[in-house]
Amino acid sequence: MDREEFTTTSLLDHLNVNYVSLNWDQPSQFESALSSIVSSPSNQTPQSDNVVIRELIGRLGTICNSSGEIEMSPHSQGYNNSSVNASSYTTPLNSPPKLGLSMSENHYQSLGSISISGNPLPIPATGTARLSGIVADPGFAERSARFSCFGGRNYNGFPGVYPTPPEASPQLLQINEHISPKGGCGSQPNDRDEPSVSDHIPVISRSNARKRKSISKTKPNETSKVLSGDDSHAKNSRSDKSKLEQACSVLESGDGSQERSKESNSKTPEIPRQDYIHVRARRGQATDSHSLAERVRREKISERMKFLQNLVPGCKKVTGKAVMLDEIINYVQSLQRQVEFLSMKLSTVNHRLDLNVENLISKDIPHSGVPMDLSGPVFPFSQNVMMNGVQSLSHCNLNPLDAASLFGTLWEDDLQSVVQMGFEQNQETAFSSQLFPGALPSTHMKVEL
Amino acid sequence: MMQRSNSFKQSLLGHMLVGLRLGGAWGRFGKVVSTTDAILVERKEAVKVSADVAMALARGGARWSNALISNIYGGGKEKNKLVVRSMVGCSRFQKLRFQRLVAKLQQCRRGPTRRRMVENKKILKRILRRRKTWSNNTTIINHDRNAKCVAKNITKKRLFVLKSLVPGGQAMDDELFFLGETIDYIISLRAQVDVMRSLARSVDSKSSLPTMLSCSRSGESVDRG
């Protein structure tokens, strides 16, 4: 699929558009940006040399489940070579975390498409309108989760176009027009910072550091502000429209970078899509594939430890891996000791019985034609075979020393009880080891929020 | 689940009875009425071997079960070898499979792991030496890191102990895999204990000889100890 074609046709012809991901020159950048979106609002500074643009990541969409207010602040900065990183921070209220995540993804990607087309105003409106519709659509979370791809290196986002839900109301569109070009800063102090950022590039890094701090400080205030008074924010954003347009013009002027971006875009879809393990990196966590895989592995280990915790009695209340291992060791040792003791007990048992056992088994068990399978979980001995074996065992009980046939019947009862009662005990141990590998949801990872 | 556990126990019981017969734990020594300690110990050993092999056979393809069988097989006792061979090699398919398995496992046990251990020791010494000097310099500063190191060491040691308990655990480098095997092993150990207990109960209630009772009592005291 050629990304270029896709963007032009889908963006311009019908605004149905556009979950096309922005060309992220560095996958790690993309992921870290996403992680920042997920965990907390933060600006992305990590940069490759002078190739691509710097930071800025937008933020701030507050999305109420019902009303679906959405605010976007794509910020574009074009200087020598401009491609834009835009992101948004969405705070879904009353919605499950997964939904929120998918929302933010979408948001993100729609913004990316904006930056590519350089035609920002109408598209964010539709994009967010659809997003708001998506919020209302609970099934979307699953769909997006299925389509999203963060496990590997594949970042081509959503190739499919999600149908526009009818709920997208004109009100939403209005709200969405309040687009502040102040990426990453919906709050006042950041607004103050902004001009210096856009005017003097060298300042960026410093101001970024400041901004990050200020954002992390003002974050709770901010959201509440956005929630309560939308108007004040709208003023700011309206006043900033002109700036946004400027930025867009800069964007369009930067052809070289766009071409480059398109190249990389056309490259990205070639990467084969696989079944993805949905892993999220929290803020501050490493995001390269190795550490992601390592995290998955650790999670699996902890799952097994939990399983062991359930298995070993008296281990449930214990916290801490070392103590748990201690308990497990004790348990295994006790079991092994028990086996030793039982074998001792069996060895001291009356041998006259054993002779009978010897006779019987030599007759019965090889006869039953047991296909003993080493690898299969299926066990060859059916209950009938065993019962027959045991019963015939009792019938063959011809002991010269014991004249009583009474003994034989007793023996029969007992062995039957071995088979029946003994196996009825401890059902909770229910031999689940066969199920075990399958029972663990090994490929399905939980979404961290 | 229930059926699985039942069928597992049944197959365990079947294998075990076969093993007991083959091992002569009951048969051969049963004829001689003598309860001297040496013979008792030997019988106990035979019972245990047969129980273990039965468990491993009943479980089938797990790594620990293969390791258990090969441990018993390679344990050096001719009698055990005989028992294992006859228990396992009921059908030709199994025999073939078992031979391959034993060869692989013995190779595995003798070959690379020991060499790796030696290498590991060398590397470990070097690392320890370095860490010693390093920690001498920074003992006062890095309490936090020291605590972490201590905790890590403890878990590592316990994991090592656990690996020595689970058959074949020493060769499992991957912790994830090892934990899975441990779970499996624990579950089947439980089943084994259940089977043996019920067998012992059924047999024990029939044995009315006072000498045997006293023997079993001594066994209980051993267990408590």
XYZ file of C-alpha atoms in Angstrom:
674
model
C 0.000 0.000 0.000
C 1.500 3.264 -0.970
C 1.217 5.721 1.783
C 1.427 8.692 -0.454
C -1.548 7.734 -2.486
C -3.410 6.867 0.525
C -2.920 10.192 2.177
C -3.797 12.249 -0.815
C -6.900 10.403 -1.788
C -8.220 9.805 1.611
C -7.462 13.209 2.997
C -8.513 15.377 0.183
C -11.352 13.568 -1.433
C -13.398 12.496 1.453
C -12.530 13.576 4.853
C -13.207 10.165 5.971
C -9.629 9.751 6.318
C -6.905 9.316 7.931
C -5.650 7.213 10.589
C -2.418 7.357 8.864
C 0.428 7.567 11.151
C 2.951 10.227 10.817
C 6.267 9.242 9.480
C 8.248 8.690 12.496
C 11.757 8.599 11.476
C 12.688 6.841 14.622
C 10.493 4.140 15.946
C 11.777 4.657 19.416
C 10.741 8.220 19.222
C 7.269 7.207 18.329
C 7.012 4.796 21.104
C 8.417 7.080 23.677
C 6.009 9.691 22.550
C 3.216 7.237 22.928
C 4.381 6.197 26.291
C 4.404 9.744 27.381
C 0.906 10.052 26.139
C -0.165 7.079 28.026
C 1.356 7.689 31.354
C 1.585 11.375 31.745
C 1.723 14.477 29.722
C 5.212 15.188 28.722
C 6.947 16.720 25.864
C 9.212 14.837 23.659
C 12.611 16.232 23.309
C 14.572 13.310 22.110
C 15.995 14.181 18.859
C 18.007 12.917 16.101
C 20.414 15.436 14.832
C 18.946 18.089 12.718
C 16.914 15.880 10.543
C 13.647 16.099 12.191
C 11.819 18.257 14.378
C 11.984 18.455 17.754
C 9.497 18.074 20.166
C 6.529 19.138 20.806
C 3.858 17.240 21.505
C 0.627 18.337 21.967
C -1.654 17.444 24.453
C -4.637 17.839 26.068
C -7.745 16.420 24.952
C -10.254 15.926 27.552
C -12.857 13.562 26.513
C -15.925 13.024 28.459
C -17.657 9.871 27.710
C -21.043 11.315 27.010
C -20.496 14.833 25.871
C -17.371 14.035 24.026
C -15.560 17.303 24.325
C -12.344 17.128 22.533
C -9.601 19.523 22.435
C -6.670 19.276 20.242
C -3.556 21.219 20.137
C -1.418 20.251 17.289
C 1.666 22.193 17.342
C 3.781 22.509 14.327
C 7.170 23.917 14.235
C 8.923 24.257 11.039
C 12.262 25.630 10.944
C 15.015 24.504 8.715
C 13.315 21.361 7.863
C 9.995 20.789 9.230
C 8.138 17.762 9.882
C 5.886 17.765 12.770
C 5.479 15.651 15.720
C 2.158 16.153 17.146
C 0.511 14.299 19.835
C -2.284 14.707 22.155
C -2.941 13.767 25.622
C -6.349 12.483 26.155
C -7.945 12.069 29.446
C -10.932 9.867 29.081
C -13.278 10.173 31.948
C -15.559 7.392 32.978
C -14.036 5.182 30.415
C -11.984 2.075 30.799
C -8.267 2.524 30.409
C -8.067 0.531 27.274
C -10.528 2.750 25.570
C -8.572 5.742 26.642
C -5.413 4.338 25.219
C -6.887 3.595 21.914
C -8.338 7.030 21.909
C -5.028 8.614 22.431
C -3.541 6.537 19.698
C -6.124 7.620 17.291
C -5.879 11.125 18.244
C -2.251 10.943 17.767
C -2.420 9.472 14.391
C -5.026 11.795 13.093
C -2.794 14.613 14.123
C 0.026 13.047 12.285
C -1.997 12.995 9.132
C -2.736 16.616 9.585
C 0.858 17.498 9.670
C 1.495 15.555 6.546
C -1.193 17.152 4.546
C -0.435 20.577 5.802
C -4.083 21.307 5.805
C -4.786 21.357 9.431
C -8.027 23.054 10.103
C -10.776 20.979 8.576
C -9.195 17.691 9.213
C -8.685 17.873 12.903
C -12.289 18.785 13.170
C -13.420 15.667 11.415
C -10.796 13.579 13.016
C -11.748 14.594 16.457
C -15.379 14.430 15.693
C -14.903 10.894 14.722
C -12.870 10.392 17.766
C -15.622 11.643 19.923
C -17.892 9.250 18.212
C -15.402 6.583 18.837
C -15.458 7.362 22.482
C -19.095 6.545 22.526
C -18.470 3.355 20.651
C -17.310 0.751 23.126
C -16.452 -1.768 20.490
C -13.879 0.503 19.132
C -11.467 -0.130 21.876
C -11.252 -3.740 20.928
C -10.949 -3.019 17.296
C -8.240 -0.517 17.777
C -6.454 -2.787 20.148
C -6.512 -5.428 17.504
C -5.239 -3.159 14.855
C -2.721 -1.263 16.784
C 0.770 -2.424 16.656
C 3.281 -1.656 19.249
C 4.875 -4.948 19.828
C 7.368 -4.920 17.067
C 8.878 -2.353 14.880
C 5.818 -1.768 12.871
C 4.330 1.598 13.317
C 2.064 2.073 10.445
C -0.874 2.490 12.652
C -4.363 2.051 11.392
C -4.555 1.327 7.740
C -8.259 0.978 7.887
C -10.727 3.757 8.075
C -13.242 3.634 10.795
C -16.750 4.487 9.849
C -17.920 7.818 10.993
C -20.467 7.404 13.689
C -23.604 9.453 13.445
C -23.121 10.906 16.885
C -20.552 13.396 15.702
C -22.443 16.531 16.400
C -21.846 20.012 15.092
C -21.205 21.121 18.618
C -18.183 18.956 18.670
C -16.977 20.446 15.488
C -17.204 23.834 17.013
C -15.207 22.793 19.929
C -12.659 21.218 17.757
C -12.060 24.397 15.926
C -10.461 25.733 19.003
C -7.126 24.551 18.105
C -4.249 25.931 19.876
C -0.979 25.699 18.095
C 0.729 25.685 21.406
C 1.820 22.186 21.375
C 2.164 20.635 24.702
C 0.924 23.589 26.590
C -2.649 24.330 27.289
C -1.777 26.202 30.392
C -0.818 29.784 30.719
C 2.816 29.611 31.718
C 3.563 27.501 28.732
C 1.822 29.938 26.500
C 4.158 32.531 27.736
C 7.064 30.367 26.906
C 5.919 29.688 23.451
C 7.042 32.665 21.429
C 10.563 32.296 22.602
C 10.492 28.726 21.502
C 9.262 29.416 18.050
C 11.530 32.375 17.517
C 14.780 31.074 18.744
C 15.480 27.524 18.011
C 18.493 27.189 20.255
C 16.324 28.081 23.175
C 14.148 25.086 22.598
C 16.041 22.602 24.584
C 16.188 24.760 27.632
C 12.625 25.855 27.427
C 11.635 22.291 26.961
C 13.192 21.351 30.192
C 11.341 24.107 31.873
C 8.161 23.224 30.142
C 8.307 19.663 31.180
C 8.603 20.654 34.751
C 5.837 23.158 34.563
C 3.574 20.702 32.880
C 4.109 18.038 35.394
C 3.364 20.526 38.079
C 0.329 22.091 36.547
C -1.179 18.959 35.181
C -4.065 18.372 37.572
C -4.999 22.022 37.494
C -4.990 21.970 33.801
C -7.410 19.197 33.322
C -9.778 20.651 35.807
C -9.514 23.941 34.057
C -10.305 22.444 30.751
C -13.187 20.603 32.202
C -14.694 23.512 34.017
C -14.136 26.480 31.823
C -13.844 25.674 28.229
C -14.332 29.255 27.208
C -11.139 30.709 28.531
C -9.211 28.087 26.760
C -11.170 28.669 23.623
C -10.132 32.308 23.650
C -6.530 31.392 23.796
C -6.839 28.932 21.050
C -8.739 31.304 18.831
C -6.113 33.941 19.203
C -3.567 31.396 18.217
C -5.158 30.393 14.997
C -3.102 32.723 12.941
C 0.038 31.252 14.387
C -1.100 27.855 13.438
C -1.635 28.905 9.880
C 1.826 30.354 9.782
C 3.223 27.168 10.975
C 1.334 25.355 8.304
C 2.750 27.522 5.626
C 6.152 26.777 6.951
C 5.255 23.199 6.808
C 4.302 23.364 3.200
C 7.442 25.224 2.366
C 9.553 22.499 3.821
C 9.249 20.205 0.865
C 12.453 18.318 1.285
C 11.573 17.056 4.666
C 8.120 16.143 3.533
C 9.463 14.094 0.736
C 11.764 12.416 3.088
C 8.920 11.722 5.363
C 6.903 10.271 2.556
C 9.732 8.009 1.677
C 9.876 6.672 5.119
C 6.141 6.424 5.076
C 6.157 4.286 2.013
C 8.694 2.116 3.677
C 6.828 1.499 6.846
C 3.844 -0.409 5.486
C 6.137 -2.967 3.931
C 6.967 -4.337 7.289
C 4.869 -7.448 7.679
C 2.128 -7.306 10.201
C 2.109 -9.976 12.793
C 0.102 -10.866 15.774
C 1.093 -8.279 18.180
C 1.652 -8.453 21.804
C 0.251 -5.310 23.190
C 2.801 -3.913 25.461
C 2.868 -0.488 26.834
C 5.821 1.196 28.221
C 5.216 3.388 31.161
C 6.911 6.656 31.432
C 10.561 6.271 31.993
C 10.625 2.698 30.874
C 12.770 1.619 28.045
C 11.004 1.063 24.787
C 13.338 -0.811 22.532
C 12.220 -4.242 21.551
C 14.641 -6.064 23.791
C 13.517 -4.437 26.941
C 9.914 -4.830 25.904
C 10.445 -8.533 25.423
C 12.204 -8.679 28.720
C 9.296 -7.009 30.378
C 6.907 -9.493 28.844
C 9.051 -12.305 30.101
C 9.159 -10.897 33.575
C 5.435 -10.585 33.559
C 5.096 -14.213 32.591
C 7.436 -15.165 35.374
C 5.363 -13.272 37.848
C 2.272 -15.019 36.542
C 3.848 -18.370 37.162
C 4.925 -17.278 40.569
C 1.333 -16.393 41.284
C 0.284 -19.792 40.083
C 2.824 -21.358 42.388
C 1.544 -19.188 45.171
C -1.894 -20.626 44.695
C -0.502 -24.099 44.479
C 1.615 -24.100 47.566
C -0.376 -23.993 50.780
C 0.453 -21.194 53.139
C 2.079 -19.215 50.428
C -0.759 -16.886 49.625
C -0.099 -14.300 52.228
C 3.570 -14.192 51.570
C 4.954 -11.312 49.638
C 8.381 -11.160 48.222
C 9.992 -13.490 45.846
C 12.625 -14.773 48.213
C 10.159 -15.780 50.885
C 7.915 -17.342 48.321
C 10.748 -19.384 46.938
C 11.525 -20.444 50.450
C 7.990 -21.682 50.920
C 8.075 -23.497 47.635
C 11.323 -25.177 48.539
C 9.886 -26.266 51.841
C 6.815 -27.632 50.167
C 8.700 -29.594 47.567
C 10.991 -30.968 50.205
C 8.097 -31.991 52.358
C 6.449 -33.718 49.433
C 9.610 -35.563 48.601
C 10.042 -36.577 52.193
C 6.491 -37.773 52.228
C 7.186 -39.921 49.207
C 10.189 -41.373 50.968
C 8.165 -42.130 54.007
C 5.389 -43.694 52.044
C 7.774 -45.845 50.116
C 9.228 -46.920 53.423
C 5.792 -47.729 54.644
C 4.954 -49.671 51.540
C 8.166 -51.596 51.760
C 7.325 -52.725 55.247
C 3.899 -53.862 54.279
C 2.872 -57.433 54.577
C 4.548 -59.282 51.805
C 1.974 -61.961 51.469
C -0.287 -59.515 49.825
C 2.434 -58.533 47.529
C 2.782 -61.925 46.073
C -0.762 -61.682 44.954
C -0.194 -58.325 43.475
C 2.696 -59.732 41.597
C 0.625 -62.519 40.117
C -2.182 -60.317 39.167
C -0.352 -57.570 37.572
C 1.701 -59.883 35.500
C -1.561 -61.160 34.131
C -3.531 -58.037 33.785
C -1.619 -55.003 33.030
C 0.477 -56.108 30.110
C -2.690 -57.655 28.742
C -4.537 -54.467 28.669
C -2.341 -53.456 25.810
C -1.526 -50.161 27.256
C -0.163 -47.863 24.661
C 2.015 -45.872 26.913
C 2.699 -42.572 25.374
C 5.616 -40.662 26.702
C 4.753 -37.324 25.342
C 1.021 -37.141 25.177
C -1.139 -35.736 27.898
C -3.605 -38.510 27.287
C -3.294 -41.228 29.779
C -3.576 -44.735 28.583
C -5.323 -46.280 31.525
C -8.974 -45.856 31.251
C -10.932 -46.311 34.386
C -12.561 -49.464 33.148
C -9.290 -51.121 32.497
C -8.081 -50.303 35.916
C -11.250 -51.439 37.574
C -11.172 -54.678 35.718
C -7.596 -55.122 36.647
C -8.230 -54.528 40.270
C -11.260 -56.731 40.395
C -9.548 -59.578 38.682
C -6.769 -58.884 41.078
C -9.051 -59.756 43.916
C -10.366 -62.802 42.168
C -6.966 -64.219 41.601
C -6.184 -63.860 45.217
C -5.179 -67.378 46.048
C -3.027 -67.319 49.008
C -2.289 -70.650 50.582
C -1.677 -69.073 53.909
C -4.928 -67.187 54.021
C -7.769 -69.571 53.736
C -10.431 -67.015 54.176
C -12.190 -65.869 51.089
C -13.346 -63.040 53.253
C -9.946 -61.661 52.898
C -10.295 -61.578 49.199
C -13.447 -59.539 49.274
C -11.919 -57.162 51.714
C -8.995 -56.754 49.453
C -11.236 -56.049 46.580
C -13.120 -53.398 48.432
C -9.975 -51.825 49.464
C -8.335 -51.600 46.154
C -11.486 -50.272 44.706
C -11.445 -47.685 47.330
C -7.919 -46.972 46.287
C -9.069 -46.368 42.819
C -12.219 -44.524 43.632
C -11.924 -42.834 46.954
C -8.323 -42.109 46.733
C -8.774 -40.351 43.497
C -11.739 -38.470 44.656
C -9.674 -36.812 47.308
C -7.902 -33.631 46.653
C -9.738 -32.737 43.581
C -8.656 -29.223 43.925
C -5.250 -30.259 42.884
C -6.990 -31.089 39.680
C -4.183 -31.988 37.530
C -3.861 -28.871 35.602
C -0.337 -29.169 34.468
C -1.533 -30.330 31.146
C -3.606 -27.282 30.884
C -0.955 -25.126 32.240
C 0.813 -23.858 29.172
C -2.451 -23.137 27.537
C -4.075 -21.722 30.588
C -1.632 -18.947 30.884
C -2.574 -16.187 28.575
C 0.892 -15.969 27.276
C 0.361 -13.875 24.227
C -2.207 -11.547 25.550
C -0.719 -8.834 27.590
C -2.540 -6.507 29.808
C -2.605 -2.866 29.019
C -0.820 -0.883 31.556
C -2.105 2.438 32.570
C -9.625 -31.465 35.135
C -11.002 -34.019 37.508
C -10.856 -36.728 34.941
C -7.391 -35.758 34.035
C -6.185 -35.913 37.563
C -7.950 -39.225 38.020
C -6.527 -40.747 34.934
C -3.146 -39.463 35.870
C -3.370 -41.107 39.229
C -4.622 -44.311 37.725
C -1.821 -44.499 35.268
C 0.552 -43.697 38.051
C -0.840 -46.517 40.111
C -0.638 -48.910 37.220
C 2.922 -48.017 36.429
C 3.821 -48.204 40.023
C 2.397 -51.637 40.525
C 4.276 -52.813 37.480
C 7.375 -51.247 38.865
C 6.928 -52.857 42.227
C 6.633 -56.221 40.631
C 9.585 -55.645 38.385
C 11.732 -54.161 41.068
C 11.052 -57.115 43.254
C 10.324 -54.795 46.082
C 7.522 -56.983 47.146
C 8.078 -60.122 45.194
C 11.591 -61.203 45.704
C 12.093 -60.051 49.205
C 8.643 -61.002 50.182
C 9.564 -64.598 50.167
C 12.289 -64.088 52.673
C 10.802 -63.154 55.978
C 13.528 -61.003 57.275
C 13.383 -57.430 58.322
C 16.984 -56.589 58.676
C 17.724 -52.978 58.035
C 19.779 -53.441 54.924
C 17.085 -55.314 53.151
C 14.468 -52.923 54.387
C 16.403 -50.023 53.022
C 16.838 -51.782 49.747
C 13.189 -52.498 49.520
C 12.366 -48.968 50.320
C 14.699 -47.851 47.619
C 13.063 -50.141 45.136
C 9.627 -48.863 46.056
C 10.750 -45.308 45.738
C 12.359 -45.917 42.404
C 9.290 -47.571 41.091
C 7.104 -44.791 42.410
C 9.278 -42.140 40.863
C 9.530 -43.828 37.535
C 5.814 -44.408 37.588
C 5.233 -40.749 38.205
C 7.567 -39.762 35.433
C 6.006 -42.212 33.034
C 2.531 -41.160 33.916
C 3.403 -37.561 33.329
C 5.102 -38.188 30.061
C 6.758 -35.506 28.065
C 7.806 -32.996 30.652
C 11.442 -32.199 31.024
C 11.575 -33.055 34.683
C 10.132 -36.490 34.095
C 12.755 -37.305 31.513
C 15.415 -36.019 33.827
C 14.049 -38.073 36.675
C 14.137 -41.246 34.655
C 17.585 -40.594 33.365
C 18.809 -39.723 36.835
C 17.576 -43.006 38.163
C 18.893 -44.795 35.144
C 22.262 -43.198 35.366
C 22.364 -43.471 39.126
C 24.762 -46.363 38.911
C 22.698 -49.125 40.464
C 22.314 -52.016 38.114
C 19.103 -53.088 39.659
C 17.569 -49.689 39.229
C 18.675 -49.659 35.648
C 16.986 -52.950 35.114
C 13.819 -51.749 36.706
C 13.733 -48.584 34.719
C 14.478 -50.325 31.483
C 11.806 -52.877 31.992
C 9.293 -50.350 33.226
C 9.826 -47.996 30.406
C 10.430 -50.417 27.661
C 7.046 -52.032 27.526
C 6.625 -51.395 23.862
C 9.145 -51.059 21.141
C 8.269 -47.524 20.353
C 8.825 -46.509 23.845
C 12.084 -48.288 24.068
C 13.401 -46.520 21.042
C 12.237 -43.276 22.345
C 13.695 -43.916 25.711
C 17.092 -44.821 24.346
C 17.240 -41.653 22.395
C 16.115 -39.736 25.389
C 18.624 -41.257 27.738
C 21.455 -40.719 25.326
C 20.493 -37.126 24.914
C 20.061 -36.482 28.551
C 23.270 -38.161 29.574
C 25.127 -36.212 27.002
C 23.421 -33.131 28.232
C 24.334 -33.847 31.786
C 27.921 -34.749 31.229
C 28.935 -32.532 28.398
C 28.256 -28.886 28.167
C 26.917 -28.115 31.583
C 30.023 -29.024 33.501
C 32.234 -27.153 31.156
C 29.973 -24.220 31.425
C 30.152 -24.434 35.157
C 33.926 -24.221 35.046
C 33.820 -21.275 32.779
C 31.251 -19.720 34.948
C 33.456 -20.135 37.954
C 36.284 -18.350 36.280
C 34.120 -15.526 35.208
C 32.436 -15.422 38.542
C 35.710 -15.146 40.386
C 36.745 -12.280 38.243
C 33.488 -10.535 38.745
C 33.523 -11.103 42.444
C 37.003 -9.741 42.770
C 36.040 -6.675 40.876
C 32.897 -6.218 42.834
C 34.771 -6.537 46.078
C 37.075 -3.673 45.268
C 34.212 -1.706 43.918
C 32.014 -2.262 46.915
C 34.820 -1.364 49.271
C 34.938 2.005 47.696
C 31.271 2.629 47.754
C 29.888 0.820 50.730
C 28.909 3.952 52.509
C 27.323 5.660 49.579
C 25.175 3.007 48.023
C 23.030 1.487 50.672
C 20.182 1.148 48.318
C 22.092 -0.724 45.722
C 23.606 -2.961 48.342
C 20.193 -3.875 49.625
C 19.090 -4.704 46.129
C 22.149 -6.832 45.633
C 21.488 -8.702 48.826
C 17.895 -9.382 47.870
C 18.937 -10.538 44.447
C 21.526 -12.829 45.916
C 19.011 -14.367 48.259
C 16.566 -15.092 45.489
C 19.352 -16.464 43.373
C 20.458 -18.816 46.097
C 16.945 -20.029 46.713
C 16.376 -20.549 43.062
C 19.537 -22.601 43.031
C 18.278 -24.738 45.887
C 14.940 -25.179 44.179
C 16.706 -26.175 41.006
C 18.550 -28.853 42.876
C 15.237 -30.158 44.165
C 13.436 -30.353 40.874
C 14.883 -33.134 38.730
C 16.670 -31.724 35.759
C 16.382 -28.270 37.173
C 20.086 -27.630 37.129
C 20.124 -27.743 33.395
C 17.285 -25.307 32.972
C 18.738 -21.922 32.484
C 15.568 -20.158 31.682
C 13.738 -19.114 34.778
C 10.405 -18.948 33.042
C 10.671 -22.482 31.798
C 11.986 -23.675 35.100
C 9.048 -22.255 36.985
C 6.650 -24.005 34.642
C 8.425 -27.287 35.228
C 8.362 -26.685 38.938
C 4.629 -26.207 38.901
C 4.231 -29.356 36.897
C 6.495 -31.270 39.201
C 4.706 -30.112 42.311
C 1.346 -31.116 40.950
C 2.494 -34.563 40.000
C 4.317 -34.981 43.293
C 1.065 -34.315 45.024
C -0.649 -36.907 42.903
C 2.111 -39.345 43.680
C 1.757 -38.785 47.369
C -1.982 -39.286 47.117
C -1.642 -42.512 45.238
C 0.985 -43.876 47.540
C -0.951 -42.899 50.587
C -4.103 -44.579 49.425
C -2.163 -47.644 48.419
C -0.454 -47.739 51.752
C -3.730 -47.313 53.559
C -5.393 -50.071 51.660
C -2.501 -52.408 52.215
C -1.817 -51.312 55.725
C -5.272 -52.030 56.971
C -4.801 -55.617 55.916
C -1.485 -56.173 57.525
C -2.185 -57.291 60.995
C 1.282 -58.326 61.928
C 2.534 -56.422 64.936
C 6.050 -56.280 63.636
C 4.916 -54.475 60.554
C 2.948 -52.042 62.600
C 5.948 -51.193 64.646
C 7.912 -50.726 61.482
C 5.377 -48.338 60.103
C 5.379 -46.431 63.353
C 9.085 -45.994 63.141
C 8.550 -44.780 59.638
C 6.121 -42.182 60.855
C 8.568 -40.927 63.378
C 11.108 -40.644 60.626
C 8.701 -38.600 58.656
C 8.044 -36.281 61.522
C 11.731 -35.793 61.983
